Tab-separated table of C-alpha atoms in Angstrom:
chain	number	residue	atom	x	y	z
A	969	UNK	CA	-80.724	-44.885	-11.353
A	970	UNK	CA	-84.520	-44.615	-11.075
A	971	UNK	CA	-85.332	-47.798	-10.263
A	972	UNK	CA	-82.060	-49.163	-8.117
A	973	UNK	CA	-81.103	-45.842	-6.778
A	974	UNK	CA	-77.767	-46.448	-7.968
A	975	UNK	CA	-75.483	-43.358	-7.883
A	976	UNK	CA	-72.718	-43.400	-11.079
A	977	UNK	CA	-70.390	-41.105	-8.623
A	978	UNK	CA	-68.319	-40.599	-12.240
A	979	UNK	CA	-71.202	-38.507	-14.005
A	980	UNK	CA	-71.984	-37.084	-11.635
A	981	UNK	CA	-71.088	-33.282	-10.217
A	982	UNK	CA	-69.953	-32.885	-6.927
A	983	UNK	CA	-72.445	-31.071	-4.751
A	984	UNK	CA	-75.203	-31.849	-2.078
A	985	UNK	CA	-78.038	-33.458	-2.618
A	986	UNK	CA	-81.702	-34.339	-1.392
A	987	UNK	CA	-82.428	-38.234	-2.715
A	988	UNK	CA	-85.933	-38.700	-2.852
A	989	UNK	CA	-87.774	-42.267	-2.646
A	990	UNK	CA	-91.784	-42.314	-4.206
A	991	UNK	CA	-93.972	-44.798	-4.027
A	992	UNK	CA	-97.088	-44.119	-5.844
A	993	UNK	CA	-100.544	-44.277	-4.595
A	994	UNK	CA	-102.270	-47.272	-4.939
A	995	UNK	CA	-105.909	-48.637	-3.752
A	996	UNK	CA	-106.622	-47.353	-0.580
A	997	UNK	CA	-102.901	-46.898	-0.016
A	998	UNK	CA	-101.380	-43.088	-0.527
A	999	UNK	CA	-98.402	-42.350	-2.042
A	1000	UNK	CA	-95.354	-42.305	0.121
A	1001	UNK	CA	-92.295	-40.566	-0.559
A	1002	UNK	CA	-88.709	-40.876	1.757
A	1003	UNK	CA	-85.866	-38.526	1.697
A	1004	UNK	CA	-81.981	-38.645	2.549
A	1005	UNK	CA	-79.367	-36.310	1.856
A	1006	UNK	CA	-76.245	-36.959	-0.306
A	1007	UNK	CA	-72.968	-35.475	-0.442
A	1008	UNK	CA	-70.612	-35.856	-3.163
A	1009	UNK	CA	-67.201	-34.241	-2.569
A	1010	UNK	CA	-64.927	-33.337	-5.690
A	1011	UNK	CA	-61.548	-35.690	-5.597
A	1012	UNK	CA	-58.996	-32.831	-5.147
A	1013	UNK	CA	-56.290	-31.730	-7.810
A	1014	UNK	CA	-53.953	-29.404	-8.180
A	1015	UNK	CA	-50.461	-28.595	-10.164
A	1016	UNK	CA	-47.971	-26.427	-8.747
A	1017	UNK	CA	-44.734	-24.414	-10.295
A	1018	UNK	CA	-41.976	-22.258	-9.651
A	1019	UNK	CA	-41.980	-20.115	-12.605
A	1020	UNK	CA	-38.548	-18.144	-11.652
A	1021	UNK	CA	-36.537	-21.893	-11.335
A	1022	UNK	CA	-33.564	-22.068	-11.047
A	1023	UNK	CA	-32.936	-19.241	-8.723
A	1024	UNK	CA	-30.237	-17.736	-7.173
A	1025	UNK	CA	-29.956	-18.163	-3.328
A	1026	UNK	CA	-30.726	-14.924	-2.413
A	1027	UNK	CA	-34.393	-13.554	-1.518
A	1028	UNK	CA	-37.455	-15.912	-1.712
A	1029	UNK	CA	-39.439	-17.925	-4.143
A	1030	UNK	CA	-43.524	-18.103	-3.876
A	1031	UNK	CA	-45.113	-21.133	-5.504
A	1032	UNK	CA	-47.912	-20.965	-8.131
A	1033	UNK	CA	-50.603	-23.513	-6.946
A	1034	UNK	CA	-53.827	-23.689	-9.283
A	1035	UNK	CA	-56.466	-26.344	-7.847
A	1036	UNK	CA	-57.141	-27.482	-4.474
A	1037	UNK	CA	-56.007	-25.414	-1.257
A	1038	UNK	CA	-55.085	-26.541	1.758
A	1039	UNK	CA	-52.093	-29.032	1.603
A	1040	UNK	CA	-48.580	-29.199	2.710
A	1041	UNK	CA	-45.528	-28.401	0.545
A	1042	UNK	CA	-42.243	-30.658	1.638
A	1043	UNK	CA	-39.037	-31.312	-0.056
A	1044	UNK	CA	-35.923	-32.919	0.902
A	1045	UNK	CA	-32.908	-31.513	3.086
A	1046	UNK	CA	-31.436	-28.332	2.079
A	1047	UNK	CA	-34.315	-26.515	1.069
A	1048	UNK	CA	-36.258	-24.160	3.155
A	1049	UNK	CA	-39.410	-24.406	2.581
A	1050	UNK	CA	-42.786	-23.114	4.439
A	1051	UNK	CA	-45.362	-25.647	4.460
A	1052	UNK	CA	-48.297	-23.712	4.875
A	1053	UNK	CA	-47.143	-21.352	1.589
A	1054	UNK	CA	-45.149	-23.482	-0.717
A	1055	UNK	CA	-42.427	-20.284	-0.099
A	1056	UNK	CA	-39.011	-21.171	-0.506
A	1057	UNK	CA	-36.306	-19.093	1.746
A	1058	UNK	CA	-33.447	-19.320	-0.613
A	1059	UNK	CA	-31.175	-17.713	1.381
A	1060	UNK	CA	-31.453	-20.330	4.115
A	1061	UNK	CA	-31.336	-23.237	1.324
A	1062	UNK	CA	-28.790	-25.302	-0.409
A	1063	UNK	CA	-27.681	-24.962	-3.885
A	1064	UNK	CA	-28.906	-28.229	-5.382
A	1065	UNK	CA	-31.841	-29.244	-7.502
A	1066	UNK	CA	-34.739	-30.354	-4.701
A	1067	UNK	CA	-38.393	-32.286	-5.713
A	1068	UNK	CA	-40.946	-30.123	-3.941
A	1069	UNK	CA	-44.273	-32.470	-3.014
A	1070	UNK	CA	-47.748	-30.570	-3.170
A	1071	UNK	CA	-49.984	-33.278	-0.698
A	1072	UNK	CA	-53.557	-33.388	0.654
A	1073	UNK	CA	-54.414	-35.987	2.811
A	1074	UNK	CA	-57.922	-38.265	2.349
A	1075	UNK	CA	-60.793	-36.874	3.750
A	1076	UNK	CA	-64.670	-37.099	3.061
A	1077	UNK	CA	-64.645	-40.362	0.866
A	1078	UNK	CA	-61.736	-38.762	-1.401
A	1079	UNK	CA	-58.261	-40.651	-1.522
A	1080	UNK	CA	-55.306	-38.693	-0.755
A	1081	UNK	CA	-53.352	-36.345	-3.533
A	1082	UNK	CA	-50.203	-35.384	-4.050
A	1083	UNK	CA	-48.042	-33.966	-6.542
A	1084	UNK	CA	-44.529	-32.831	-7.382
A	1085	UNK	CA	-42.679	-30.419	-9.556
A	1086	UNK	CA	-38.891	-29.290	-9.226
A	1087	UNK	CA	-36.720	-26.283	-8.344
A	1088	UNK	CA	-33.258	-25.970	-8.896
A	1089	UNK	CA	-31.224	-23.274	-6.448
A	1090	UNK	CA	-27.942	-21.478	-7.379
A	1091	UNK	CA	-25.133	-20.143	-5.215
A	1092	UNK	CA	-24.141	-16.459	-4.938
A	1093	UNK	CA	-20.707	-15.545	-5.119
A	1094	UNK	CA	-18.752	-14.170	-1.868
A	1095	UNK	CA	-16.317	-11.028	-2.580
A	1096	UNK	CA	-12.236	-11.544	-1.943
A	1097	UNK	CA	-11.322	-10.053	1.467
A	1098	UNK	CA	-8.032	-9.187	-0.174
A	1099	UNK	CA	-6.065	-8.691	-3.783
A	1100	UNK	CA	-2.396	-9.384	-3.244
A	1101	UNK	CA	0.826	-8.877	-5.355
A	1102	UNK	CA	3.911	-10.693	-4.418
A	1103	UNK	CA	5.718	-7.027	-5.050
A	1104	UNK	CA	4.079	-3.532	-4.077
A	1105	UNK	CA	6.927	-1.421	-5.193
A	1106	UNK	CA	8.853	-1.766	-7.337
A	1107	UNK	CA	12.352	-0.014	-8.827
A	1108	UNK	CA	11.378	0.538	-12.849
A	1109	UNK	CA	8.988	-1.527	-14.800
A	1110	UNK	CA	8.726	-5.144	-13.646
A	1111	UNK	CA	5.949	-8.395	-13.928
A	1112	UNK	CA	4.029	-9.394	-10.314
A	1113	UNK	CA	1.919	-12.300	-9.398
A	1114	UNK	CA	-1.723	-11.646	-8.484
A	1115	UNK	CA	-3.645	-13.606	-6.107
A	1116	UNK	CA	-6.839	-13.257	-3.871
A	1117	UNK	CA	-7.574	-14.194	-0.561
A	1118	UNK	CA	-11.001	-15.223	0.525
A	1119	UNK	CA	-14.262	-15.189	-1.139
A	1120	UNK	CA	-15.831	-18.109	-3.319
A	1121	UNK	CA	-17.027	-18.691	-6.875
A	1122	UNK	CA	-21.163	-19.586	-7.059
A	1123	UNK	CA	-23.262	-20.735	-9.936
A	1124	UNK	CA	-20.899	-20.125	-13.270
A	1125	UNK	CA	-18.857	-17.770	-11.665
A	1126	UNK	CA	-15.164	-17.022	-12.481
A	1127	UNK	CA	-12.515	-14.720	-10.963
A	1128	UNK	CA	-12.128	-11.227	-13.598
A	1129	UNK	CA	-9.068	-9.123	-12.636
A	1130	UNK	CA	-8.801	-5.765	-14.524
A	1131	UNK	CA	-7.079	-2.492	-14.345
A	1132	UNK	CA	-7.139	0.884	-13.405
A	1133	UNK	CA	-10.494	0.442	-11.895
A	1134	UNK	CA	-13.139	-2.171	-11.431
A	1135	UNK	CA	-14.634	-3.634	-14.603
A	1136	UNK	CA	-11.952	-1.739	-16.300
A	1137	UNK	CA	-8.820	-2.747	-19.044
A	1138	UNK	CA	-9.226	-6.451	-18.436
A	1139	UNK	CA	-6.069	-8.319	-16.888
A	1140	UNK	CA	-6.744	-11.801	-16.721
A	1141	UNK	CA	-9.182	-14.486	-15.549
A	1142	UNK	CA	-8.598	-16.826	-12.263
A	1143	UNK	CA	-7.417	-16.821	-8.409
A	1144	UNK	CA	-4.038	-16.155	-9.185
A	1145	UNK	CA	-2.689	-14.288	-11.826
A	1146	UNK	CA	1.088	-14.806	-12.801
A	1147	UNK	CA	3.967	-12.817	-14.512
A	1148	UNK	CA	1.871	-9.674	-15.363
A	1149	UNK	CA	3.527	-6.587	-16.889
A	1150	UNK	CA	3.988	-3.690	-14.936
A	1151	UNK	CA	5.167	-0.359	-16.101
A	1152	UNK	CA	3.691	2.181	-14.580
A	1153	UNK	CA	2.213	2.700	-11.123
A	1154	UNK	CA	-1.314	0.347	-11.415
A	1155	UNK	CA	-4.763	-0.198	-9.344
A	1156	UNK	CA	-5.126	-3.926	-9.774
A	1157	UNK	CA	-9.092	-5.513	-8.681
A	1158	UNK	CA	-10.407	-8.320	-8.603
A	1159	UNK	CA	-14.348	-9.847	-8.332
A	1160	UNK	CA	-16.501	-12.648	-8.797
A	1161	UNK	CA	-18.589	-12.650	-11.776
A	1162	UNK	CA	-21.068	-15.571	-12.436
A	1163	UNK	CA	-24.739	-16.280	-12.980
A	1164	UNK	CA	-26.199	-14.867	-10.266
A	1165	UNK	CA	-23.753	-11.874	-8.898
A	1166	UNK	CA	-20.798	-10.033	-9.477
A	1167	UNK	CA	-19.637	-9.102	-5.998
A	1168	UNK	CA	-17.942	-5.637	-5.038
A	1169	UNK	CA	-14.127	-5.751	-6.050
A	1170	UNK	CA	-10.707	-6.139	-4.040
A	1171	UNK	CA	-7.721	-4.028	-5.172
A	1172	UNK	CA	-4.068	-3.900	-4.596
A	1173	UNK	CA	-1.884	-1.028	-5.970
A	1174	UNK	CA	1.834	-1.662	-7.207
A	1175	UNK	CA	3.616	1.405	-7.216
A	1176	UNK	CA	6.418	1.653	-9.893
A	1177	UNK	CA	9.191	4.424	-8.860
A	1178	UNK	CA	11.925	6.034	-11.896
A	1179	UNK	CA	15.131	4.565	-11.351
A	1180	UNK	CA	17.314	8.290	-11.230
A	1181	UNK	CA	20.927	8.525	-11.749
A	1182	UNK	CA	22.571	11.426	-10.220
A	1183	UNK	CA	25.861	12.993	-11.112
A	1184	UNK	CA	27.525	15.717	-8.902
A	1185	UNK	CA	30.658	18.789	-10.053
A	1186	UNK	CA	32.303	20.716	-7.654
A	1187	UNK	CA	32.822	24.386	-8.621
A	1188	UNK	CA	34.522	26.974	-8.710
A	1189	UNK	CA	37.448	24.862	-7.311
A	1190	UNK	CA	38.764	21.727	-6.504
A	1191	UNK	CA	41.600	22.623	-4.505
A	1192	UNK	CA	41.231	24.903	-1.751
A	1193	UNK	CA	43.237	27.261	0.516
A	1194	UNK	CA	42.009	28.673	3.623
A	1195	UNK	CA	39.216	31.112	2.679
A	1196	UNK	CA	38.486	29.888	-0.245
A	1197	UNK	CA	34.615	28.457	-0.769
A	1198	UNK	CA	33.385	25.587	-3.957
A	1199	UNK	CA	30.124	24.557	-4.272
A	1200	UNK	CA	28.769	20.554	-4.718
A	1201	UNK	CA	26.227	20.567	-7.471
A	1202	UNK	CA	24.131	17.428	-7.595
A	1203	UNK	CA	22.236	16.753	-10.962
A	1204	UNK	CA	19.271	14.111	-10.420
A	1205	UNK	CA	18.099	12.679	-13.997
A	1206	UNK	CA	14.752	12.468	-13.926
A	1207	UNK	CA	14.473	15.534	-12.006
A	1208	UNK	CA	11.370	15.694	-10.118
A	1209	UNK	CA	9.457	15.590	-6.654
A	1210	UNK	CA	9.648	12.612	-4.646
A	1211	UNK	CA	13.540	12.639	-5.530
A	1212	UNK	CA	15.718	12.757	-1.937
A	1213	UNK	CA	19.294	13.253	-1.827
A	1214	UNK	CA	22.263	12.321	0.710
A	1215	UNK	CA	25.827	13.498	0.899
A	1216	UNK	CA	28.238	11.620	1.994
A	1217	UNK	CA	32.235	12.006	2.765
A	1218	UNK	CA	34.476	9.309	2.555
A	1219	UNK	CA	32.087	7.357	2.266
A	1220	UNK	CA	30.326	8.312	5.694
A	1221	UNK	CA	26.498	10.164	5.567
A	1222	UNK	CA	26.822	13.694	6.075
A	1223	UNK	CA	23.995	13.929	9.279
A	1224	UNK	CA	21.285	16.578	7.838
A	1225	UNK	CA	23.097	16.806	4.117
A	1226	UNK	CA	19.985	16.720	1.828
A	1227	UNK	CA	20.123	19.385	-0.343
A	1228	UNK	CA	21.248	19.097	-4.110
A	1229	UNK	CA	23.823	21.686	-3.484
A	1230	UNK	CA	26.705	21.692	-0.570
A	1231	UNK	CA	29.444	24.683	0.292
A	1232	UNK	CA	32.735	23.199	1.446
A	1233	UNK	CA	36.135	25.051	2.819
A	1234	UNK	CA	39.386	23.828	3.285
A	1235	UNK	CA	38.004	22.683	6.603
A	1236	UNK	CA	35.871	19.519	4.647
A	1237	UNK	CA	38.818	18.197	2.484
A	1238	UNK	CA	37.838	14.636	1.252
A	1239	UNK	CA	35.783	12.512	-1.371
A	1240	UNK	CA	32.232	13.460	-1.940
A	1241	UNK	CA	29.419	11.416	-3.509
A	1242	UNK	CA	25.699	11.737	-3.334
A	1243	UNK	CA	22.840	9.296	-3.611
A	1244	UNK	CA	19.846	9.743	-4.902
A	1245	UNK	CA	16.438	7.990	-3.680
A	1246	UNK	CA	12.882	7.817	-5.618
A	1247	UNK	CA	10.442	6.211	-3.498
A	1248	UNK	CA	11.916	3.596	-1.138
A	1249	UNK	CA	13.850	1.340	-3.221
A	1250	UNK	CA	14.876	3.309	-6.721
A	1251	UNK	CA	18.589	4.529	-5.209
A	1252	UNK	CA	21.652	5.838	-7.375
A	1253	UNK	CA	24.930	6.769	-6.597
A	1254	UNK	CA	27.217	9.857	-7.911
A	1255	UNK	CA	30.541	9.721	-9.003
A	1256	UNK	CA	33.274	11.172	-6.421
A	1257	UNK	CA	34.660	14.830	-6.384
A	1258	UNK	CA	37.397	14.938	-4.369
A	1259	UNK	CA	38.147	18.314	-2.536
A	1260	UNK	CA	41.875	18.490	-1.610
A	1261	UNK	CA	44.178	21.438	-0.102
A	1262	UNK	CA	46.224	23.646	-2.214
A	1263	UNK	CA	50.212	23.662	-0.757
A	1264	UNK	CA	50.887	27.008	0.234
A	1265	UNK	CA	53.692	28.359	2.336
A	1266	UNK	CA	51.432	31.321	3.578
A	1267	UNK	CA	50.201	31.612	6.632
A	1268	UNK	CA	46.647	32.261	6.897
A	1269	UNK	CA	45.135	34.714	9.831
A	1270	UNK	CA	40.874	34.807	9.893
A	1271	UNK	CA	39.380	37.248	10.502
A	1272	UNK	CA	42.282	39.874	10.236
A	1273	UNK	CA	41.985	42.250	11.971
A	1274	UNK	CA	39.898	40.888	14.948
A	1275	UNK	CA	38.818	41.426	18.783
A	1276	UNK	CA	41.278	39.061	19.444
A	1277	UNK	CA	39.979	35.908	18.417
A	1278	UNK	CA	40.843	34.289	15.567
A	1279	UNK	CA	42.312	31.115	12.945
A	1280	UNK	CA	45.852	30.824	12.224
A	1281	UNK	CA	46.293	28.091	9.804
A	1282	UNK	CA	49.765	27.060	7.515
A	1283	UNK	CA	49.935	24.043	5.255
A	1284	UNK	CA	51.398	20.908	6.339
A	1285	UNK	CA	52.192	17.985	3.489
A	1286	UNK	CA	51.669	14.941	6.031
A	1287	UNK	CA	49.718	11.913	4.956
A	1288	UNK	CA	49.218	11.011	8.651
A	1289	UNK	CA	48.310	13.397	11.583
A	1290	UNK	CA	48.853	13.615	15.464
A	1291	UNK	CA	51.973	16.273	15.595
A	1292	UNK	CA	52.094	19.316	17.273
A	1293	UNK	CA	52.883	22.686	16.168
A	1294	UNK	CA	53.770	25.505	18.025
A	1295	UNK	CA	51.942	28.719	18.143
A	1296	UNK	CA	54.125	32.045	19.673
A	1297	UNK	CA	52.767	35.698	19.554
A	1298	UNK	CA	55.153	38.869	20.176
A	1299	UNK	CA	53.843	42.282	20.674
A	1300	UNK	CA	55.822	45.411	19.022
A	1301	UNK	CA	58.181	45.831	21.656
A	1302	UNK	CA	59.497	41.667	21.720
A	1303	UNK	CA	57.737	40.369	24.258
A	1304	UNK	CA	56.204	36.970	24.078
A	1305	UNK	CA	52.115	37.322	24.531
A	1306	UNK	CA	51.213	34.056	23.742
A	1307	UNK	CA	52.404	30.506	23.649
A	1308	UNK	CA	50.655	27.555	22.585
A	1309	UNK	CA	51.228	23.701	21.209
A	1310	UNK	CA	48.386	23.116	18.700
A	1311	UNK	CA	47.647	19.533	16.865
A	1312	UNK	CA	47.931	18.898	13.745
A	1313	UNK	CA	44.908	17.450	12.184
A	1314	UNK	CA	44.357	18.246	8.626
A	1315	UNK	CA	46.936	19.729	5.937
A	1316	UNK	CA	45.420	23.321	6.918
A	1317	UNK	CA	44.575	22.284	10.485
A	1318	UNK	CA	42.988	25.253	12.416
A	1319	UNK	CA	44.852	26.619	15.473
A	1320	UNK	CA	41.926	28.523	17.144
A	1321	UNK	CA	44.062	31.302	19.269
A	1322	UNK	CA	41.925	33.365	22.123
A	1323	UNK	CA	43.392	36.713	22.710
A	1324	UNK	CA	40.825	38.728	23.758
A	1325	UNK	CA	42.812	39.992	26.730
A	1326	UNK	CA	45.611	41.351	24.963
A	1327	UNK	CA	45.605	45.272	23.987
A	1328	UNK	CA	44.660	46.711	20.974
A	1329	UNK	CA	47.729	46.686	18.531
A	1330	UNK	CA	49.830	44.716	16.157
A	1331	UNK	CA	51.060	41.505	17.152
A	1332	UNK	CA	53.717	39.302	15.082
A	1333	UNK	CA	52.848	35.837	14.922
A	1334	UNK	CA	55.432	32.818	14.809
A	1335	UNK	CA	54.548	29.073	13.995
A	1336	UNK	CA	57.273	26.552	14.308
A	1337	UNK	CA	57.414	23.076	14.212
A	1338	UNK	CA	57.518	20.795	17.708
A	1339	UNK	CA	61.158	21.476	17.950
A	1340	UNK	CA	61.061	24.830	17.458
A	1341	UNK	CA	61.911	25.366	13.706
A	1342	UNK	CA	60.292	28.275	12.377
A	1343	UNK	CA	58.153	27.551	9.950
A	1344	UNK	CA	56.213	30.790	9.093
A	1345	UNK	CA	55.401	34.421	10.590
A	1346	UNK	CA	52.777	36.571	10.031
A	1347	UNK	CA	50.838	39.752	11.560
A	1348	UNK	CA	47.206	40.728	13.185
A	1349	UNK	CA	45.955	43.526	14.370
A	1350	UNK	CA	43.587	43.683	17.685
A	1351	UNK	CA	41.184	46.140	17.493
């Protein structure tokens, strides 16, 4: 104002000024003039935004200030925030919604400012240490339960299970997973999927091994007689790697018997079966073969001739063992050579005889029971 000097501070700009004060000359007087400066500072203002809201806690988040620089950004608890830069860590921060306070303090005639705008922060999701099945393998097609251990859900997130490989055939949706059809060996994974993330997946594998069935036939023979071979044939149905077999007789595991074919003599009379194993847990068992003697009133001499060593063996028809037959030799002019008590442990028990010192000619061989009955008589030649 002119004539009061009156500043309207509302009109007028912010700057600096020179304020000048004239008096005008009158009579004898000159005209006098006084001079002051004047400041006037612009009231500050400012808005502020985070245009990416609401994040995901990962990374950081830079502020978009327009207006007056220079004040301090704060918030509540849970969000870290640099005060200098508005920047948000949002690693370091809380999921939650925060108010984020733009101020600047009073200063030069101006009141203090402040303002606030919002950001909302999202949790990541954590990957499953683990996928678990309450059955790994199984015998033939069966149903598991699926379950995870570890790991957590963030912002909209939800647990996707699929099948033969991650994001693959879906399975199911959740932590656990129950009564799920299995019928062939299957990759099962697992991961977080949300808002923000889908993490890496967790797998578990449920192997599903054939249930075989095995069947075994003894041929040519059943019944044997001393010399005479028959081979055990074991059929496997499905046939097919990964398939091992074991022999047993009576019942007992034949040590080292895994072939699907095994040559018995009258030496392995008894009852045969086989088993059949696919994987660890998928096991079938045969029918029985039994392999019995053939009654004969021969008298069997292996090899014939020999070097002096050989098998004598005659039938015997006892159910029960632990007798003693006797065992004489005679060479061509009557005299006794040899004399022996073997026992009796098998219908064509072998009486091993070790002659090797005798001369080279034919001897006549004489088995008789423990009391001396004659039972058979034979020949073999030394040589």
């Amino acid at each position: 104002n002119a004539a009061t000097g009156d500043i309207n501070l509302a009109t007028s700009t912010a700057g600096s000024y020179t304020v000048t004060y004239t008096i005008a000359p009158s009579g004898a007087c000159p005209q006098f003039q006084a001079t002051t400066a004047f400041v006037l500072n612009a009231p500050p203002s400012a808005t502020i935004t985070y245009t990416g809201s609401p994040y995901c806690n990962t990374g950081t988040a830079s502020v978009t200030r327009t207006g007056t620089a220079g004040g301090v950004y704060s918030s509540g608890a849970g969000l870290s925030i640099d005060p200098a830069t508005g920047a948000i860590n949002l690693a370091a921060s809380t999921q939650g919604t925060y108010t984020v306070t733009y101020s600047i303090a009073a200063a030069g005639g101006c009141p203090a400012f402040s303002i606030i705008t919002s950001v909302t922060i999202l949790s990541v999701s954590t990957a499953a240490t683990a996928a678990n099945s309450n059955i790994i393998t199984s015998c033939g097609a069966t149903t598991v339960n699926l379950s995870i251990t570890g790991g957590s859900l963030g912002a909209g997130a939800s647990w996707k299970w699929y099948g033969g490989s991650c994001g693959g055939t879906a399975v199911g949706t959740g932590a656990t997973l129950n009564n799920i059809p299995v019928n062939g060996t299957t990759t099962f994974y697992v991961r977080a999927e949300g808002t923000c993330n889908s993490t890496a997946c967790a797998s578990v594998t449920v192997s599903i091994n054939i249930q075989p069935a095995i069947s075994i036939s003894a041929s040519p023979y059943t019944s044997l007689l001393p010399g005479m071979l028959t081979t055990l044939t074991a059929t496997v149905t499905p046939p097919g790697p990964g398939i091992s077999i074991v022999w047993y007789k009576n019942g007992v595991a034949i040590p080292g018997a895994t072939a699907s074919t095994r040559v018995v003599s009258v030496d392995d009379l008894g009852s045969y079966t086989a088993s059949a194993t696919a994987g660890t847990v998928c096991t079938a068992l045969s029918n029985a073969v039994n392999i019995k003697d053939s009654a004969s009133g021969r008298l069997f001499v292996t090899p014939n001739p020999s070097s002096g060593l050989f098998k004598v063996r005659y039938y015997t028809g006892y159910t029960s063992f632990g007798f003693k037959r006797h065992l004489i030799m005679y060479d061509n002019n009557g005299r006794r050579v040899y004399d022996k008590l073997f026992p009796i442990t098998a219908p064509y028990s072998s009486m091993d005889v070790s002659a090797a010192h005798l001369s080279k000619g034919l001897y006549t061989i004489m088995v008789t029971d423990y009391y001396g009955e004659v039972l058979a008589t034979g020949k073999v030649i030394i040589q």
